[in-house]
Amino acid sequence: MNSHDEELLKVILQVIESRQKAERIIQRYFKDKITIVWRTEDVHRAANERVVALTEKEARAVLETLHRQHNRN
């Protein structure tokens, strides 16, 4: 689990008993952040556009590599 996932988990664990409270806390948490979510489906689509077929394991490896090598600059 990466540090962002740990932060989100801590936020959610504080509010499990109330959905409305959870939504308010999550909105406040993400007030100055963005989240970009890529699914293996997105990786498969991009690969298919380049006439490349990937297994699900390969698509997950692509996501893991993107996550490790991401540079926000």
PDB file of N, CA and C in Angstrom:
ATOM      1  N   MET A   1       0.852  -1.182   0.000  1.00  0.00           N
ATOM      2  CA  MET A   1       0.000   0.000   0.000  1.00  0.00           C
ATOM      3  C   MET A   1       0.893   1.239   0.000  1.00  0.00           C
ATOM      4  N   ASN A   2       0.629   2.169  -0.902  1.00  0.00           N
ATOM      5  CA  ASN A   2       1.465   3.364  -0.956  1.00  0.00           C
ATOM      6  C   ASN A   2       0.974   4.407   0.047  1.00  0.00           C
ATOM      7  N   SER A   3       1.713   5.482   0.174  1.00  0.00           N
ATOM      8  CA  SER A   3       1.393   6.489   1.196  1.00  0.00           C
ATOM      9  C   SER A   3       0.047   7.157   0.958  1.00  0.00           C
ATOM     10  N   HIS A   4      -0.327   7.361  -0.321  1.00  0.00           N
ATOM     11  CA  HIS A   4      -1.630   7.974  -0.600  1.00  0.00           C
ATOM     12  C   HIS A   4      -2.761   7.041  -0.214  1.00  0.00           C
ATOM     13  N   ASP A   5      -2.580   5.747  -0.479  1.00  0.00           N
ATOM     14  CA  ASP A   5      -3.589   4.766  -0.087  1.00  0.00           C
ATOM     15  C   ASP A   5      -3.718   4.712   1.436  1.00  0.00           C
ATOM     16  N   GLU A   6      -2.603   4.796   2.128  1.00  0.00           N
ATOM     17  CA  GLU A   6      -2.629   4.795   3.591  1.00  0.00           C
ATOM     18  C   GLU A   6      -3.385   6.013   4.121  1.00  0.00           C
ATOM     19  N   GLU A   7      -3.137   7.162   3.515  1.00  0.00           N
ATOM     20  CA  GLU A   7      -3.839   8.378   3.936  1.00  0.00           C
ATOM     21  C   GLU A   7      -5.343   8.248   3.728  1.00  0.00           C
ATOM     22  N   LEU A   8      -5.739   7.753   2.576  1.00  0.00           N
ATOM     23  CA  LEU A   8      -7.159   7.592   2.285  1.00  0.00           C
ATOM     24  C   LEU A   8      -7.787   6.581   3.238  1.00  0.00           C
ATOM     25  N   LEU A   9      -7.093   5.500   3.507  1.00  0.00           N
ATOM     26  CA  LEU A   9      -7.605   4.499   4.435  1.00  0.00           C
ATOM     27  C   LEU A   9      -7.837   5.102   5.812  1.00  0.00           C
ATOM     28  N   LYS A  10      -6.898   5.887   6.285  1.00  0.00           N
ATOM     29  CA  LYS A  10      -7.067   6.536   7.595  1.00  0.00           C
ATOM     30  C   LYS A  10      -8.295   7.434   7.614  1.00  0.00           C
ATOM     31  N   VAL A  11      -8.501   8.166   6.530  1.00  0.00           N
ATOM     32  CA  VAL A  11      -9.664   9.055   6.443  1.00  0.00           C
ATOM     33  C   VAL A  11     -10.950   8.243   6.495  1.00  0.00           C
ATOM     34  N   ILE A  12     -11.017   7.187   5.731  1.00  0.00           N
ATOM     35  CA  ILE A  12     -12.239   6.378   5.674  1.00  0.00           C
ATOM     36  C   ILE A  12     -12.503   5.661   6.989  1.00  0.00           C
ATOM     37  N   LEU A  13     -11.469   5.156   7.613  1.00  0.00           N
ATOM     38  CA  LEU A  13     -11.653   4.435   8.870  1.00  0.00           C
ATOM     39  C   LEU A  13     -12.203   5.324   9.982  1.00  0.00           C
ATOM     40  N   GLN A  14     -11.999   6.617   9.887  1.00  0.00           N
ATOM     41  CA  GLN A  14     -12.521   7.545  10.892  1.00  0.00           C
ATOM     42  C   GLN A  14     -14.037   7.645  10.841  1.00  0.00           C
ATOM     43  N   VAL A  15     -14.658   7.279   9.727  1.00  0.00           N
ATOM     44  CA  VAL A  15     -16.069   7.605   9.523  1.00  0.00           C
ATOM     45  C   VAL A  15     -16.933   6.440   9.061  1.00  0.00           C
ATOM     46  N   ILE A  16     -16.528   5.267   9.296  1.00  0.00           N
ATOM     47  CA  ILE A  16     -17.282   4.127   8.792  1.00  0.00           C
ATOM     48  C   ILE A  16     -18.749   4.156   9.233  1.00  0.00           C
ATOM     49  N   GLU A  17     -19.049   4.714  10.378  1.00  0.00           N
ATOM     50  CA  GLU A  17     -20.424   4.667  10.886  1.00  0.00           C
ATOM     51  C   GLU A  17     -21.381   5.624  10.196  1.00  0.00           C
ATOM     52  N   SER A  18     -20.925   6.570   9.408  1.00  0.00           N
ATOM     53  CA  SER A  18     -21.829   7.546   8.797  1.00  0.00           C
ATOM     54  C   SER A  18     -21.387   7.901   7.385  1.00  0.00           C
ATOM     55  N   ARG A  19     -22.221   7.560   6.411  1.00  0.00           N
ATOM     56  CA  ARG A  19     -21.890   7.868   5.017  1.00  0.00           C
ATOM     57  C   ARG A  19     -21.774   9.370   4.795  1.00  0.00           C
ATOM     58  N   GLN A  20     -22.722  10.154   5.341  1.00  0.00           N
ATOM     59  CA  GLN A  20     -22.673  11.608   5.135  1.00  0.00           C
ATOM     60  C   GLN A  20     -21.407  12.205   5.743  1.00  0.00           C
ATOM     61  N   LYS A  21     -21.059  11.728   6.915  1.00  0.00           N
ATOM     62  CA  LYS A  21     -19.834  12.212   7.550  1.00  0.00           C
ATOM     63  C   LYS A  21     -18.621  11.808   6.710  1.00  0.00           C
ATOM     64  N   ALA A  22     -18.643  10.588   6.194  1.00  0.00           N
ATOM     65  CA  ALA A  22     -17.540  10.116   5.346  1.00  0.00           C
ATOM     66  C   ALA A  22     -17.400  10.997   4.116  1.00  0.00           C
ATOM     67  N   GLU A  23     -18.528  11.313   3.476  1.00  0.00           N
ATOM     68  CA  GLU A  23     -18.482  12.158   2.283  1.00  0.00           C
ATOM     69  C   GLU A  23     -17.917  13.538   2.603  1.00  0.00           C
ATOM     70  N   ARG A  24     -18.330  14.114   3.723  1.00  0.00           N
ATOM     71  CA  ARG A  24     -17.805  15.442   4.091  1.00  0.00           C
ATOM     72  C   ARG A  24     -16.306  15.384   4.346  1.00  0.00           C
ATOM     73  N   ILE A  25     -15.866  14.361   5.049  1.00  0.00           N
ATOM     74  CA  ILE A  25     -14.431  14.246   5.357  1.00  0.00           C
ATOM     75  C   ILE A  25     -13.627  14.019   4.085  1.00  0.00           C
ATOM     76  N   ILE A  26     -14.126  13.165   3.209  1.00  0.00           N
ATOM     77  CA  ILE A  26     -13.412  12.894   1.962  1.00  0.00           C
ATOM     78  C   ILE A  26     -13.364  14.151   1.091  1.00  0.00           C
ATOM     79  N   GLN A  27     -14.477  14.882   1.021  1.00  0.00           N
ATOM     80  CA  GLN A  27     -14.471  16.139   0.260  1.00  0.00           C
ATOM     81  C   GLN A  27     -13.459  17.116   0.835  1.00  0.00           C
ATOM     82  N   ARG A  28     -13.409  17.219   2.157  1.00  0.00           N
ATOM     83  CA  ARG A  28     -12.444  18.118   2.799  1.00  0.00           C
ATOM     84  C   ARG A  28     -11.016  17.638   2.544  1.00  0.00           C
ATOM     85  N   TYR A  29     -10.811  16.320   2.625  1.00  0.00           N
ATOM     86  CA  TYR A  29      -9.476  15.747   2.397  1.00  0.00           C
ATOM     87  C   TYR A  29      -8.977  16.058   0.986  1.00  0.00           C
ATOM     88  N   PHE A  30      -9.880  15.916  -0.003  1.00  0.00           N
ATOM     89  CA  PHE A  30      -9.474  16.118  -1.394  1.00  0.00           C
ATOM     90  C   PHE A  30      -9.618  17.558  -1.867  1.00  0.00           C
ATOM     91  N   LYS A  31      -9.885  18.478  -0.961  1.00  0.00           N
ATOM     92  CA  LYS A  31     -10.056  19.888  -1.317  1.00  0.00           C
ATOM     93  C   LYS A  31      -8.851  20.425  -2.091  1.00  0.00           C
ATOM     94  N   ASP A  32      -7.659  20.010  -1.724  1.00  0.00           N
ATOM     95  CA  ASP A  32      -6.449  20.515  -2.366  1.00  0.00           C
ATOM     96  C   ASP A  32      -5.657  19.397  -3.062  1.00  0.00           C
ATOM     97  N   LYS A  33      -6.365  18.337  -3.454  1.00  0.00           N
ATOM     98  CA  LYS A  33      -5.722  17.201  -4.114  1.00  0.00           C
ATOM     99  C   LYS A  33      -6.579  16.753  -5.291  1.00  0.00           C
ATOM    100  N   ILE A  34      -5.976  15.989  -6.181  1.00  0.00           N
ATOM    101  CA  ILE A  34      -6.745  15.313  -7.221  1.00  0.00           C
ATOM    102  C   ILE A  34      -6.357  13.847  -7.199  1.00  0.00           C
ATOM    103  N   THR A  35      -7.238  13.039  -7.711  1.00  0.00           N
ATOM    104  CA  THR A  35      -6.971  11.615  -7.845  1.00  0.00           C
ATOM    105  C   THR A  35      -7.225  11.223  -9.282  1.00  0.00           C
ATOM    106  N   ILE A  36      -6.286  10.524  -9.855  1.00  0.00           N
ATOM    107  CA  ILE A  36      -6.449   9.995 -11.201  1.00  0.00           C
ATOM    108  C   ILE A  36      -6.429   8.484 -11.069  1.00  0.00           C
ATOM    109  N   VAL A  37      -7.463   7.844 -11.546  1.00  0.00           N
ATOM    110  CA  VAL A  37      -7.574   6.395 -11.420  1.00  0.00           C
ATOM    111  C   VAL A  37      -7.479   5.773 -12.802  1.00  0.00           C
ATOM    112  N   TRP A  38      -6.539   4.867 -12.951  1.00  0.00           N
ATOM    113  CA  TRP A  38      -6.409   4.085 -14.167  1.00  0.00           C
ATOM    114  C   TRP A  38      -6.759   2.654 -13.808  1.00  0.00           C
ATOM    115  N   ARG A  39      -7.550   2.026 -14.640  1.00  0.00           N
ATOM    116  CA  ARG A  39      -7.895   0.621 -14.452  1.00  0.00           C
ATOM    117  C   ARG A  39      -7.187  -0.193 -15.527  1.00  0.00           C
ATOM    118  N   THR A  40      -7.103  -1.490 -15.280  1.00  0.00           N
ATOM    119  CA  THR A  40      -6.484  -2.334 -16.309  1.00  0.00           C
ATOM    120  C   THR A  40      -7.271  -2.221 -17.619  1.00  0.00           C
ATOM    121  N   GLU A  41      -8.557  -1.974 -17.528  1.00  0.00           N
ATOM    122  CA  GLU A  41      -9.376  -1.773 -18.729  1.00  0.00           C
ATOM    123  C   GLU A  41      -8.826  -0.610 -19.569  1.00  0.00           C
ATOM    124  N   ASP A  42      -8.386   0.448 -18.905  1.00  0.00           N
ATOM    125  CA  ASP A  42      -7.803   1.599 -19.606  1.00  0.00           C
ATOM    126  C   ASP A  42      -6.503   1.209 -20.308  1.00  0.00           C
ATOM    127  N   VAL A  43      -5.707   0.387 -19.634  1.00  0.00           N
ATOM    128  CA  VAL A  43      -4.440  -0.064 -20.217  1.00  0.00           C
ATOM    129  C   VAL A  43      -4.716  -0.936 -21.444  1.00  0.00           C
ATOM    130  N   HIS A  44      -5.690  -1.847 -21.317  1.00  0.00           N
ATOM    131  CA  HIS A  44      -6.043  -2.706 -22.460  1.00  0.00           C
ATOM    132  C   HIS A  44      -6.519  -1.862 -23.645  1.00  0.00           C
ATOM    133  N   ARG A  45      -7.340  -0.865 -23.385  1.00  0.00           N
ATOM    134  CA  ARG A  45      -7.852  -0.010 -24.466  1.00  0.00           C
ATOM    135  C   ARG A  45      -6.698   0.707 -25.170  1.00  0.00           C
ATOM    136  N   ALA A  46      -5.783   1.279 -24.385  1.00  0.00           N
ATOM    137  CA  ALA A  46      -4.646   1.998 -24.980  1.00  0.00           C
ATOM    138  C   ALA A  46      -3.763   1.036 -25.776  1.00  0.00           C
ATOM    139  N   ALA A  47      -3.551  -0.149 -25.255  1.00  0.00           N
ATOM    140  CA  ALA A  47      -2.735  -1.139 -25.974  1.00  0.00           C
ATOM    141  C   ALA A  47      -3.429  -1.557 -27.269  1.00  0.00           C
ATOM    142  N   ASN A  48      -4.737  -1.797 -27.184  1.00  0.00           N
ATOM    143  CA  ASN A  48      -5.485  -2.209 -28.385  1.00  0.00           C
ATOM    144  C   ASN A  48      -5.441  -1.144 -29.468  1.00  0.00           C
ATOM    145  N   GLU A  49      -5.447   0.127 -29.081  1.00  0.00           N
ATOM    146  CA  GLU A  49      -5.349   1.209 -30.067  1.00  0.00           C
ATOM    147  C   GLU A  49      -4.023   1.168 -30.811  1.00  0.00           C
ATOM    148  N   ARG A  50      -3.046   0.540 -30.195  1.00  0.00           N
ATOM    149  CA  ARG A  50      -1.722   0.395 -30.817  1.00  0.00           C
ATOM    150  C   ARG A  50      -1.523  -1.021 -31.368  1.00  0.00           C
ATOM    151  N   VAL A  51      -2.630  -1.756 -31.482  1.00  0.00           N
ATOM    152  CA  VAL A  51      -2.645  -3.129 -31.984  1.00  0.00           C
ATOM    153  C   VAL A  51      -1.704  -4.020 -31.159  1.00  0.00           C
ATOM    154  N   VAL A  52      -1.810  -3.885 -29.847  1.00  0.00           N
ATOM    155  CA  VAL A  52      -1.040  -4.699 -28.915  1.00  0.00           C
ATOM    156  C   VAL A  52      -2.032  -5.369 -27.974  1.00  0.00           C
ATOM    157  N   ALA A  53      -1.858  -6.652 -27.787  1.00  0.00           N
ATOM    158  CA  ALA A  53      -2.726  -7.380 -26.864  1.00  0.00           C
ATOM    159  C   ALA A  53      -1.932  -7.680 -25.590  1.00  0.00           C
ATOM    160  N   LEU A  54      -2.547  -7.406 -24.446  1.00  0.00           N
ATOM    161  CA  LEU A  54      -1.901  -7.656 -23.155  1.00  0.00           C
ATOM    162  C   LEU A  54      -2.755  -8.610 -22.337  1.00  0.00           C
ATOM    163  N   THR A  55      -2.090  -9.413 -21.537  1.00  0.00           N
ATOM    164  CA  THR A  55      -2.828 -10.217 -20.563  1.00  0.00           C
ATOM    165  C   THR A  55      -3.208  -9.315 -19.398  1.00  0.00           C
ATOM    166  N   GLU A  56      -4.091  -9.791 -18.555  1.00  0.00           N
ATOM    167  CA  GLU A  56      -4.468  -9.018 -17.367  1.00  0.00           C
ATOM    168  C   GLU A  56      -3.250  -8.799 -16.469  1.00  0.00           C
ATOM    169  N   LYS A  57      -2.402  -9.812 -16.364  1.00  0.00           N
ATOM    170  CA  LYS A  57      -1.184  -9.687 -15.555  1.00  0.00           C
ATOM    171  C   LYS A  57      -0.260  -8.608 -16.121  1.00  0.00           C
ATOM    172  N   GLU A  58      -0.126  -8.562 -17.430  1.00  0.00           N
ATOM    173  CA  GLU A  58       0.707  -7.539 -18.065  1.00  0.00           C
ATOM    174  C   GLU A  58       0.112  -6.146 -17.865  1.00  0.00           C
ATOM    175  N   ALA A  59      -1.207  -6.047 -17.966  1.00  0.00           N
ATOM    176  CA  ALA A  59      -1.859  -4.746 -17.751  1.00  0.00           C
ATOM    177  C   ALA A  59      -1.635  -4.266 -16.325  1.00  0.00           C
ATOM    178  N   ARG A  60      -1.718  -5.172 -15.347  1.00  0.00           N
ATOM    179  CA  ARG A  60      -1.440  -4.784 -13.961  1.00  0.00           C
ATOM    180  C   ARG A  60       0.015  -4.357 -13.800  1.00  0.00           C
ATOM    181  N   ALA A  61       0.919  -5.035 -14.493  1.00  0.00           N
ATOM    182  CA  ALA A  61       2.336  -4.661 -14.433  1.00  0.00           C
ATOM    183  C   ALA A  61       2.551  -3.265 -15.003  1.00  0.00           C
ATOM    184  N   VAL A  62       1.836  -2.924 -16.076  1.00  0.00           N
ATOM    185  CA  VAL A  62       1.920  -1.574 -16.645  1.00  0.00           C
ATOM    186  C   VAL A  62       1.473  -0.550 -15.603  1.00  0.00           C
ATOM    187  N   LEU A  63       0.347  -0.808 -14.944  1.00  0.00           N
ATOM    188  CA  LEU A  63      -0.141   0.119 -13.911  1.00  0.00           C
ATOM    189  C   LEU A  63       0.871   0.257 -12.778  1.00  0.00           C
ATOM    190  N   GLU A  64       1.437  -0.851 -12.346  1.00  0.00           N
ATOM    191  CA  GLU A  64       2.431  -0.809 -11.262  1.00  0.00           C
ATOM    192  C   GLU A  64       3.655  -0.004 -11.679  1.00  0.00           C
ATOM    193  N   THR A  65       4.092  -0.184 -12.917  1.00  0.00           N
ATOM    194  CA  THR A  65       5.246   0.571 -13.417  1.00  0.00           C
ATOM    195  C   THR A  65       4.919   2.067 -13.488  1.00  0.00           C
ATOM    196  N   LEU A  66       3.726   2.390 -14.004  1.00  0.00           N
ATOM    197  CA  LEU A  66       3.319   3.800 -14.054  1.00  0.00           C
ATOM    198  C   LEU A  66       3.307   4.419 -12.652  1.00  0.00           C
ATOM    199  N   HIS A  67       2.812   3.668 -11.698  1.00  0.00           N
ATOM    200  CA  HIS A  67       2.738   4.167 -10.332  1.00  0.00           C
ATOM    201  C   HIS A  67       4.133   4.400  -9.754  1.00  0.00           C
ATOM    202  N   ARG A  68       5.025   3.440  -9.945  1.00  0.00           N
ATOM    203  CA  ARG A  68       6.381   3.567  -9.397  1.00  0.00           C
ATOM    204  C   ARG A  68       7.176   4.685 -10.071  1.00  0.00           C
ATOM    205  N   GLN A  69       6.996   4.847 -11.387  1.00  0.00           N
ATOM    206  CA  GLN A  69       7.844   5.777 -12.131  1.00  0.00           C
ATOM    207  C   GLN A  69       7.198   7.140 -12.356  1.00  0.00           C
ATOM    208  N   HIS A  70       6.003   7.330 -11.822  1.00  0.00           N
ATOM    209  CA  HIS A  70       5.314   8.608 -12.009  1.00  0.00           C
ATOM    210  C   HIS A  70       6.146   9.746 -11.429  1.00  0.00           C
ATOM    211  N   ASN A  71       6.212  10.826 -12.172  1.00  0.00           N
ATOM    212  CA  ASN A  71       6.905  12.029 -11.720  1.00  0.00           C
ATOM    213  C   ASN A  71       5.936  13.184 -11.858  1.00  0.00           C
ATOM    214  N   ARG A  72       5.501  13.754 -10.756  1.00  0.00           N
ATOM    215  CA  ARG A  72       4.491  14.806 -10.840  1.00  0.00           C
ATOM    216  C   ARG A  72       4.990  16.095 -11.466  1.00  0.00           C
ATOM    217  N   ASN A  73       6.278  16.176 -11.727  1.00  0.00           N
ATOM    218  CA  ASN A  73       6.802  17.347 -12.432  1.00  0.00           C
ATOM    219  C   ASN A  73       6.646  17.165 -13.905  1.00  0.00           C
TER     220      ASN A  73
END
